[in-house]
Tab-separated table of C-alpha atoms in Angstrom:
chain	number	residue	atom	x	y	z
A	26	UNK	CA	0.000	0.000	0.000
A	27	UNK	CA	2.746	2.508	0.602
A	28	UNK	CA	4.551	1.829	-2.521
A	29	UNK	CA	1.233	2.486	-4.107
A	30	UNK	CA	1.319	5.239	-2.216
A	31	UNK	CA	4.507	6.163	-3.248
A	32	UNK	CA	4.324	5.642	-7.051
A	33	UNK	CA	0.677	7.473	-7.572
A	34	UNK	CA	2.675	10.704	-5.910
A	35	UNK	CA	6.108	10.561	-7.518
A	36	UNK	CA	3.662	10.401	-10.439
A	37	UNK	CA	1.536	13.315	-9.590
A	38	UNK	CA	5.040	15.000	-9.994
A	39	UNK	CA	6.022	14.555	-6.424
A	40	UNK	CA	9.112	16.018	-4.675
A	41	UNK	CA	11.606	15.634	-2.240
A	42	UNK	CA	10.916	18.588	0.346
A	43	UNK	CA	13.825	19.556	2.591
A	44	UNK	CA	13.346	19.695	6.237
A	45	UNK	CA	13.080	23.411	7.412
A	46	UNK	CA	15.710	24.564	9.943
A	47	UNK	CA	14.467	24.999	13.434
A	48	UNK	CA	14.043	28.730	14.214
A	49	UNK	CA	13.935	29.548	17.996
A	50	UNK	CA	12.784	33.262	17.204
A	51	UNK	CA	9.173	31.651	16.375
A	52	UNK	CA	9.492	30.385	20.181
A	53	UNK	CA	10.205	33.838	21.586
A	54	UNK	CA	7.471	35.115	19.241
A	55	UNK	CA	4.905	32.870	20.226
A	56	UNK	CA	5.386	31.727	23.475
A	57	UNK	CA	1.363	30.673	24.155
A	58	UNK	CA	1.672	28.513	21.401
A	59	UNK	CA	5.159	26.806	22.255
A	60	UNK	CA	4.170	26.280	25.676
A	61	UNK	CA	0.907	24.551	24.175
A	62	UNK	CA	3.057	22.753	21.719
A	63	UNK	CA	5.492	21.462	24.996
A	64	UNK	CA	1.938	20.330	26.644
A	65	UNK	CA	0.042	18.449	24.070
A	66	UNK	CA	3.654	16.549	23.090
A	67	UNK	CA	3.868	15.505	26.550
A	68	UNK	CA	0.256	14.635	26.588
A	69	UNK	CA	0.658	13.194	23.393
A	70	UNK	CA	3.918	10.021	24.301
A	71	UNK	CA	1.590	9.631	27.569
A	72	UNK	CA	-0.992	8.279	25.440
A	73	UNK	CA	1.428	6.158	23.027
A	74	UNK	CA	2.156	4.817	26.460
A	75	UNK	CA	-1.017	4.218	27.327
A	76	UNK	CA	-1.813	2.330	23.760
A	77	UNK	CA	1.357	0.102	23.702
A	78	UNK	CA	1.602	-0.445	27.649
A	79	UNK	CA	-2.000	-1.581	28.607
A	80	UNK	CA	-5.033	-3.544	27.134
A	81	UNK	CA	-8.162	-1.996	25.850
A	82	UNK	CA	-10.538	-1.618	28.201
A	83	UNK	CA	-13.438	0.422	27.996
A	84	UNK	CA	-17.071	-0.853	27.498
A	85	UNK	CA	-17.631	-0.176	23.202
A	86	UNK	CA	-14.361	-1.280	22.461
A	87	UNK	CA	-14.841	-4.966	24.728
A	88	UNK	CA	-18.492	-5.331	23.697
A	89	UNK	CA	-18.320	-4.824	19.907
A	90	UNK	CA	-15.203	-2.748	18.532
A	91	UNK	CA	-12.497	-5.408	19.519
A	92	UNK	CA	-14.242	-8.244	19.920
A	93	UNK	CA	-15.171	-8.075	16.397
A	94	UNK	CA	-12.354	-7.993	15.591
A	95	UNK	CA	-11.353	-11.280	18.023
A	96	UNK	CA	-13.822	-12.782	16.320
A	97	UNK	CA	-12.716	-12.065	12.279
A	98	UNK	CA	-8.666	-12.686	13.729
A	99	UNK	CA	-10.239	-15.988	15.004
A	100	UNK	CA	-11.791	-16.795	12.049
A	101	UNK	CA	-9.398	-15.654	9.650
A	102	UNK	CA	-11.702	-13.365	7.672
A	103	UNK	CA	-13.798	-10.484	7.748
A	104	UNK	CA	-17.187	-12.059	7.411
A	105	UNK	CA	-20.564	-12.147	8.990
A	106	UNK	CA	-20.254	-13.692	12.423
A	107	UNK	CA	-23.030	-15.628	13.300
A	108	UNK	CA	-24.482	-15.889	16.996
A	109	UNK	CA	-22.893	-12.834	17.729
A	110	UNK	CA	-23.847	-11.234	21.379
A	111	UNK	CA	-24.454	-7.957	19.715
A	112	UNK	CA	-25.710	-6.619	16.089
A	113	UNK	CA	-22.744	-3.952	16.772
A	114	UNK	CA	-20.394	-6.666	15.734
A	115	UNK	CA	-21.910	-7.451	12.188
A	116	UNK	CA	-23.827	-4.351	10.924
A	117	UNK	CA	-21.777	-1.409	11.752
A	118	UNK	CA	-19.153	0.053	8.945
A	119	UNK	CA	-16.308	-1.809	9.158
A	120	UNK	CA	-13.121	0.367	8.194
A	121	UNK	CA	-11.911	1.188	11.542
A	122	UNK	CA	-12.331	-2.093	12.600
A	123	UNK	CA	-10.285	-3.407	9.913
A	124	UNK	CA	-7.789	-0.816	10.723
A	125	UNK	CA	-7.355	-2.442	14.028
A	126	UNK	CA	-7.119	-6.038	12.473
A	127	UNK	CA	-3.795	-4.839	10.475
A	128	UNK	CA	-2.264	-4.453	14.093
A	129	UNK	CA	-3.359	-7.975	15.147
A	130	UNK	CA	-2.092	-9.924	12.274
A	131	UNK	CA	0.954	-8.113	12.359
A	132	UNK	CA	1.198	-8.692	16.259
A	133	UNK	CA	0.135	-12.210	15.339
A	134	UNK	CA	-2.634	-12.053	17.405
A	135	UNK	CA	-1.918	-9.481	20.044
A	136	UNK	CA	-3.842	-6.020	20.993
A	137	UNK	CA	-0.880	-4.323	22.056
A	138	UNK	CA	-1.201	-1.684	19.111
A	139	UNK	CA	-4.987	-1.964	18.758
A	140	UNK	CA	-5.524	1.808	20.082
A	141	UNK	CA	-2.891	2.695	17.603
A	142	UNK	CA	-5.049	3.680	14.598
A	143	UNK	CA	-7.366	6.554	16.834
A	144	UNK	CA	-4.091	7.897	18.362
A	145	UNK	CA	-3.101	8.524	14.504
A	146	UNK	CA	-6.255	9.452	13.307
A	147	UNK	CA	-6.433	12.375	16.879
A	148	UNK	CA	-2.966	13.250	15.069
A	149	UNK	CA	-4.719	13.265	11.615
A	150	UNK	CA	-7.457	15.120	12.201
A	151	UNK	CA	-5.419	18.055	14.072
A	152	UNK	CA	-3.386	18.120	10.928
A	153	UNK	CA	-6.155	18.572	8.825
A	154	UNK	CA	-7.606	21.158	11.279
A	155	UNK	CA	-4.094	22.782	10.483
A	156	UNK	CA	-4.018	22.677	7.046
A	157	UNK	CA	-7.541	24.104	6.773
A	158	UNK	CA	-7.137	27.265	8.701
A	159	UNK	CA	-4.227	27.683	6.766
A	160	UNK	CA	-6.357	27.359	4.141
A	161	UNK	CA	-8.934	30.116	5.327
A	162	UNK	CA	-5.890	32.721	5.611
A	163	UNK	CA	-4.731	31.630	9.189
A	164	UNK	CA	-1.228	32.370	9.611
A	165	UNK	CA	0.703	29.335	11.071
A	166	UNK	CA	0.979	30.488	14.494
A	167	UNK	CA	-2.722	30.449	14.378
A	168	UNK	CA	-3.221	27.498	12.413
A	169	UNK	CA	-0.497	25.667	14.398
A	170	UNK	CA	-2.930	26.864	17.968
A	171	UNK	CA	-6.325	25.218	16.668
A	172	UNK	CA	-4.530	21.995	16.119
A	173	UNK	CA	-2.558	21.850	19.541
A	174	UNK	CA	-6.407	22.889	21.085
A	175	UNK	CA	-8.271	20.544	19.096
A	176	UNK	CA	-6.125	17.373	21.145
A	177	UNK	CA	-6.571	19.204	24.281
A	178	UNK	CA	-10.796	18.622	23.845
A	179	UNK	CA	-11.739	15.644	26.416
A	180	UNK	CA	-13.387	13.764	24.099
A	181	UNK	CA	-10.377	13.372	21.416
A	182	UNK	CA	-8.103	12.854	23.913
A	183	UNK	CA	-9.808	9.900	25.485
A	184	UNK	CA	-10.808	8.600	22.649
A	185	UNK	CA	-7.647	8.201	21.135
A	186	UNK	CA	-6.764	5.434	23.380
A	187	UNK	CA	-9.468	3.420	22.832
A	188	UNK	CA	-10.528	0.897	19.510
A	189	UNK	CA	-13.318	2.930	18.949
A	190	UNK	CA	-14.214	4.615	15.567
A	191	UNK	CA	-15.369	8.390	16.433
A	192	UNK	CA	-11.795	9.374	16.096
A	193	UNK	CA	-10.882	7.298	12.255
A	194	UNK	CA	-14.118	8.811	10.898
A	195	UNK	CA	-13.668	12.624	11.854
A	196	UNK	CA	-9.832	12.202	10.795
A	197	UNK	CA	-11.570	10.839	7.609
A	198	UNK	CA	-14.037	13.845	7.463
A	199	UNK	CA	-11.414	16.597	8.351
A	200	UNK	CA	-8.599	15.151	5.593
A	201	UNK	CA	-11.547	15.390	3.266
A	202	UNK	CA	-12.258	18.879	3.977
A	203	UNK	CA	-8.429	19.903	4.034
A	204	UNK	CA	-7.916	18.356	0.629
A	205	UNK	CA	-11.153	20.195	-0.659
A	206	UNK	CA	-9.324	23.495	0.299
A	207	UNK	CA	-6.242	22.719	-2.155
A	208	UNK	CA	-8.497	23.097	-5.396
A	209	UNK	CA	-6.264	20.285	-7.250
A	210	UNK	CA	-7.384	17.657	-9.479
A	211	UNK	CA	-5.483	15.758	-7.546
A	212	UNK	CA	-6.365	16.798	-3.936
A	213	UNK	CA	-10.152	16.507	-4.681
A	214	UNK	CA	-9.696	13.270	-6.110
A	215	UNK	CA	-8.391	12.863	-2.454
A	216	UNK	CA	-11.106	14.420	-0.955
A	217	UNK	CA	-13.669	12.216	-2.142
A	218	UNK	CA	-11.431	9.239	-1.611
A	219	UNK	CA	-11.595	10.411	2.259
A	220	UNK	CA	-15.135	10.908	2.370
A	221	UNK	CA	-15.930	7.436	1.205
A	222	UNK	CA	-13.470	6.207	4.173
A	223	UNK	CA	-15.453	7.969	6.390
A	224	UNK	CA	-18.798	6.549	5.174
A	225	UNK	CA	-17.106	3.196	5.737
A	226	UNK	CA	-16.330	3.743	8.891
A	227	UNK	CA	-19.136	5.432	10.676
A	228	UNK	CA	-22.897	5.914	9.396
A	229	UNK	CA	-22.943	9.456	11.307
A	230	UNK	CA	-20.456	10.542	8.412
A	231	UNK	CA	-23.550	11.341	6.639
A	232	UNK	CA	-24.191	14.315	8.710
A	233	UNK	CA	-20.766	15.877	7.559
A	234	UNK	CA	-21.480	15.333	4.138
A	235	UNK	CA	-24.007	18.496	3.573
A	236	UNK	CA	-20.850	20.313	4.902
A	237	UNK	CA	-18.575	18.466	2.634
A	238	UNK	CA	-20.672	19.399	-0.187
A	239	UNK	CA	-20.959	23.334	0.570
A	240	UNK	CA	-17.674	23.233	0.546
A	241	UNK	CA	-17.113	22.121	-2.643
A	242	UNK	CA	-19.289	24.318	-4.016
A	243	UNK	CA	-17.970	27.435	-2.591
A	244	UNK	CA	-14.054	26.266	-3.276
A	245	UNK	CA	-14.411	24.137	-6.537
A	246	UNK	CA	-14.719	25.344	-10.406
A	247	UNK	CA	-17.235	23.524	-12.100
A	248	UNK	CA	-14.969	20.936	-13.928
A	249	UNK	CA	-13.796	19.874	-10.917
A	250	UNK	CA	-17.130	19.631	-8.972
A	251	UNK	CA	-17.870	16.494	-11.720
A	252	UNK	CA	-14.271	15.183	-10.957
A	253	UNK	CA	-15.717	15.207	-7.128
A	254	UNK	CA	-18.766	13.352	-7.769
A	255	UNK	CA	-17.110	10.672	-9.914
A	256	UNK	CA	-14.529	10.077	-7.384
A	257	UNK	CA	-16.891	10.528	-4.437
A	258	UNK	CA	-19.566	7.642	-6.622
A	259	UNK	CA	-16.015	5.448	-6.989
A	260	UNK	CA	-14.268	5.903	-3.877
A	261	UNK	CA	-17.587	5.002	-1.816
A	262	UNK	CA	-17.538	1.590	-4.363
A	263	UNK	CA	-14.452	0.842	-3.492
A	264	UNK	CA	-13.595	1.535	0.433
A	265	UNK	CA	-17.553	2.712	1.684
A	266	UNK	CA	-19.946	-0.032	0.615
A	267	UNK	CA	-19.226	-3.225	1.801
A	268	UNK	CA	-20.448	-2.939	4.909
A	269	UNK	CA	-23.800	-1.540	3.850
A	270	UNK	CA	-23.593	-4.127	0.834
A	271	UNK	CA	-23.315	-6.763	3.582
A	272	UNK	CA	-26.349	-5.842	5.800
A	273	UNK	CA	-28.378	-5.743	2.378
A	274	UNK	CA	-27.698	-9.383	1.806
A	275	UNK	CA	-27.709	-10.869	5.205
A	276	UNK	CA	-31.122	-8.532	6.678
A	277	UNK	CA	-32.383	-7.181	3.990
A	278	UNK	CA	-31.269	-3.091	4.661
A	279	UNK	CA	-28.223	-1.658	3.645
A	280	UNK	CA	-28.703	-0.136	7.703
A	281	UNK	CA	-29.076	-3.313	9.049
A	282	UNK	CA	-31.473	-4.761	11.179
A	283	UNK	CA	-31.878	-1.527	13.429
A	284	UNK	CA	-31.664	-3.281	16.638
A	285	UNK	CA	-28.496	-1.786	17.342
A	286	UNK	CA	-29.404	1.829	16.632
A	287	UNK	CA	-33.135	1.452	18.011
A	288	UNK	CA	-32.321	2.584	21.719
A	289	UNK	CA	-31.481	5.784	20.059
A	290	UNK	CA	-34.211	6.492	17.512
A	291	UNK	CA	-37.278	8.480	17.918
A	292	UNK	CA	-40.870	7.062	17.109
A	293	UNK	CA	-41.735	9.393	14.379
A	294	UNK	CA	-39.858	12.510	13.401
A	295	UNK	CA	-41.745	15.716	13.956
A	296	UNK	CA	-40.732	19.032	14.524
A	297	UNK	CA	-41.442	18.821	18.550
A	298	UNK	CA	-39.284	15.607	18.574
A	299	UNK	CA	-36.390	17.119	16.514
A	300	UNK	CA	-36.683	20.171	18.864
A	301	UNK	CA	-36.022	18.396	21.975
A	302	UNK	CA	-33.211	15.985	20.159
A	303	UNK	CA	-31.135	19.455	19.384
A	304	UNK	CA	-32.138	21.499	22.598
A	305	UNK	CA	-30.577	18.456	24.761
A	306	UNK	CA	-27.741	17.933	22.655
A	307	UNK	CA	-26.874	21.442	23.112
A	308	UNK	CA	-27.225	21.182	26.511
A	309	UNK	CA	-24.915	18.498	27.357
A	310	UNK	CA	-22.222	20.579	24.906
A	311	UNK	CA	-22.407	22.262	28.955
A	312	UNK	CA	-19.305	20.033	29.876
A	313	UNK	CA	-17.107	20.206	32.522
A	314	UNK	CA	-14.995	16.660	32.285
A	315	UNK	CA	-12.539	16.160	34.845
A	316	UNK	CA	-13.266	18.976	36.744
A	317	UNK	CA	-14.836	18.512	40.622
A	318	UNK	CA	-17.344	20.828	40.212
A	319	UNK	CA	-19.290	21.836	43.434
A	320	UNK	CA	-22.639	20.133	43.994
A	321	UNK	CA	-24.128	23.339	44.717
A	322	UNK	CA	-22.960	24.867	41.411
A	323	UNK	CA	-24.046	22.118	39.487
A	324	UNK	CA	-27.324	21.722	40.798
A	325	UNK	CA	-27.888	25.618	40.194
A	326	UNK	CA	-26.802	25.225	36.426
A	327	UNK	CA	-29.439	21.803	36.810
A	328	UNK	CA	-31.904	24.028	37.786
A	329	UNK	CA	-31.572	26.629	35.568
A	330	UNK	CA	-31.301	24.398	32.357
A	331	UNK	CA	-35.012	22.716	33.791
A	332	UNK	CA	-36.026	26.091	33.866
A	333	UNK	CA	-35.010	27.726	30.317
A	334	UNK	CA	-36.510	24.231	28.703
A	335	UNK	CA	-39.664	24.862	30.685
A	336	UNK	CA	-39.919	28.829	29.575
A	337	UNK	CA	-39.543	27.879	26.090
A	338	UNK	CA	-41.763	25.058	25.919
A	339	UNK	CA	-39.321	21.865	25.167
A	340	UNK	CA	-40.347	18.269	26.278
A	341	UNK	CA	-37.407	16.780	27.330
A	342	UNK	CA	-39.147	12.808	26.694
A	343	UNK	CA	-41.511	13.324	24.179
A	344	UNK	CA	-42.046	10.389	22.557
A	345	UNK	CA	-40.548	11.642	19.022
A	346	UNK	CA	-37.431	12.272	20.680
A	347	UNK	CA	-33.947	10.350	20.718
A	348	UNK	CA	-34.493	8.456	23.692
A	349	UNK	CA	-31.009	8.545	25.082
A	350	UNK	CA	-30.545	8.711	29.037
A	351	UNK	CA	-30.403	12.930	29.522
A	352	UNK	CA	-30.345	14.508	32.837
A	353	UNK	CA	-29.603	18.647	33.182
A	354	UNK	CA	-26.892	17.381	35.919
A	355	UNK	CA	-23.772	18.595	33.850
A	356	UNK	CA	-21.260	16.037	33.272
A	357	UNK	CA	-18.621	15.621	35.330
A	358	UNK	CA	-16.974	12.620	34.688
A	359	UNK	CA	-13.484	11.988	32.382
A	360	UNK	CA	-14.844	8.862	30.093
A	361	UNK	CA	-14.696	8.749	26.683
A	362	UNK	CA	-18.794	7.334	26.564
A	363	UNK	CA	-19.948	10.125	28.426
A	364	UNK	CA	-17.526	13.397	28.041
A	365	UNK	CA	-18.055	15.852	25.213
A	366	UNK	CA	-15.163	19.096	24.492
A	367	UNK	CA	-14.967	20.510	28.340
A	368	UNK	CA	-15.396	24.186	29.199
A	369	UNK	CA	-12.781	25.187	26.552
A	370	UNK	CA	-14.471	23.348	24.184
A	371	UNK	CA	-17.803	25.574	24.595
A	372	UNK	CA	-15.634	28.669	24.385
A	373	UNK	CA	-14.330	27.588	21.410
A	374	UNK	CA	-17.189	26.266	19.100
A	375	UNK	CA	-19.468	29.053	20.764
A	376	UNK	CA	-16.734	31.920	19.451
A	377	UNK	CA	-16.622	30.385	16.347
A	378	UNK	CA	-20.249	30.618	15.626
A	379	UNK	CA	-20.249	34.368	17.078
A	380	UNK	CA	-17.451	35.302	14.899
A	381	UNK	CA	-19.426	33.512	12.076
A	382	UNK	CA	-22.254	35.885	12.632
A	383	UNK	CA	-19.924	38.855	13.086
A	384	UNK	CA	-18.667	38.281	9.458
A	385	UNK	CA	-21.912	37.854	8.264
């Protein structure tokens, strides 16, 4: 694969690039960002410790992530696995899964790298978080401080020490929309390539894909917008459909049975329902992970949220809703199932939207 790799760029007219010289000036001129830098390293060969030094452990990754992948390593194939404990383990995209099997075979059996592919993809996707704000007119310092924050958010740095898949399909989703920002032949060619990796790998990838396409439409000339859908249509052939393929043949959807996703869907979708889904996910985006918060304050900001849904007239259990456990108790707790992007996180994606509206 890499001397595929390889041979499609020295192709593409690809180049040896020399390694710039280290300037320490940049250090004194940014010092925020090089003590951020020193941080997130650190925080970085912790969790390469933490992959290599002990086993997975967390509930998704035992009860269908890895143990999916037991079973295909077991097997000796990536195929249907009948009597399995969970639907997880058969109808979910596979790609990140078979990630995780490379490590196994090459381990000959062992999980000691299984965690390795999310730690890469955390690295990944704060690359392509780089490359796009450098994209948008960012200068590096900048560009180089929304990648160090974007590993410093709970939820991607738990994550990426688990086998689970959040992390491979947003890496997947961000490459896509860095490569859409390079307005190459080439790089959209890419950019489709990593969308269909995405759809492979997580059927929430759909949600970015509205995104994906505005931005193609605001970046891309026409002529390329068809190279886009061609390679998008091809790409998703190639490295997107065989899990959906699979669930055709063996239930009859390319979803799957929808046992596995039922605990989460609504009834009926109605505009009440979708209402209350959106007004409690923005709620728990009200994260504090890791942090001891005082009882006192958190049962004031409990209080208050019950209130404010109350005043504007949102059901938090109507029966069109997601029915996924929600309390207004803010969350508290460091776990990758149950922590969102921490007060900086808020800061951060609520800014962004205000300076959204502030430009428009």
């Amino acid at each position: 694969l890499f001397a595929a790799a390889l041979a499609v760029w020295w192709a593409w007219g690809g180049r040896r690039t020399s390694v710039p010289a280290l300037d320490f000036t940049v250090v004194r001129r940014h010092p925020v960002v090089a003590a951020l830098a020193f941080v997130v390293v650190a925080a970085v060969v912790y969790q390469a410790f933490l992959v290599v030094a002990t086993p997975p452990n967390n509930g998704d990754s035992l009860s269908g992530h890895l143990s999916r992948v037991a079973l295909w390593y077991e097997h000796a194939g990536i195929h249907w696995i009948p009597d399995a404990h969970t639907p997880r383990q058969n109808e979910w995209p596979p790609n990140a899964q078979i990630g995780v099997l490379y490590s196994v075979v090459l381990l000959d059996g062992r999980d000691t790298l299984a965690a390795l592919p999310q730690l890469l993809a955390a690295l990944a996707f704060a690359a392509a978080v780089a490359g796009m704000a450098r994209g948008l007119g960012c200068s590096r310092a900048a560009a180089a401080f929304s990648a160090l924050i974007t590993l410093t958010l709970p939820q991607i740095a738990l994550q990426s020490v688990t086998t689970q898949n959040d992390l491979t399909a947003a890496s997947f989703v961000g490459v896509s929309g860095y490569f859409l920002h390079q307005r190459t032949a080439p790089a959209v060619v890419l950019a489709a390539l990593a969308c269909a990796l995405a759809l492979g790998t997580k059927v929430t990838a759909v949600l970015a894909l509205p995104i994906l396409g505005a931005l193609a439409l605001v970046l891309l000339p026409r002529r390329q917008l068809a190279v886009a859908a061609a390679a998008s249509i091809a790409g998703f052939a190639v490295v997107g459909a065989a899990g959906y393929a699979r669930n055709a043949v063996e239930t009859g959807d390319p979803l799957g049975s929808g046992t596995a996703q039922s605990d989460y869907r609504p009834t009926a979708i109605t505009v009440r329902g979708t209402t209350s889904s959106l007004a409690k996910l923005a709620w728990h985006m009200l994260d504090f992970s890791g942090y001891p918060l005082k009882p006192a304050i958190r049962s004031l900001i409990a209080d208050g949220g019950d209130a404010a849904f109350n005043a504007l007239g949102i059901d938090t259990y109507p029966l069109e809703s997601s029915a996924f456990p929600f309390t207004f108790d803010p969350n508290i707790r460091a776990e990758e199932d149950t922590s969102w992007y921490g007060p900086l996180g808020f800061v951060v994606i609520a800014g962004g939207y205000l300076g959204l509206l502030d430009q428009v």
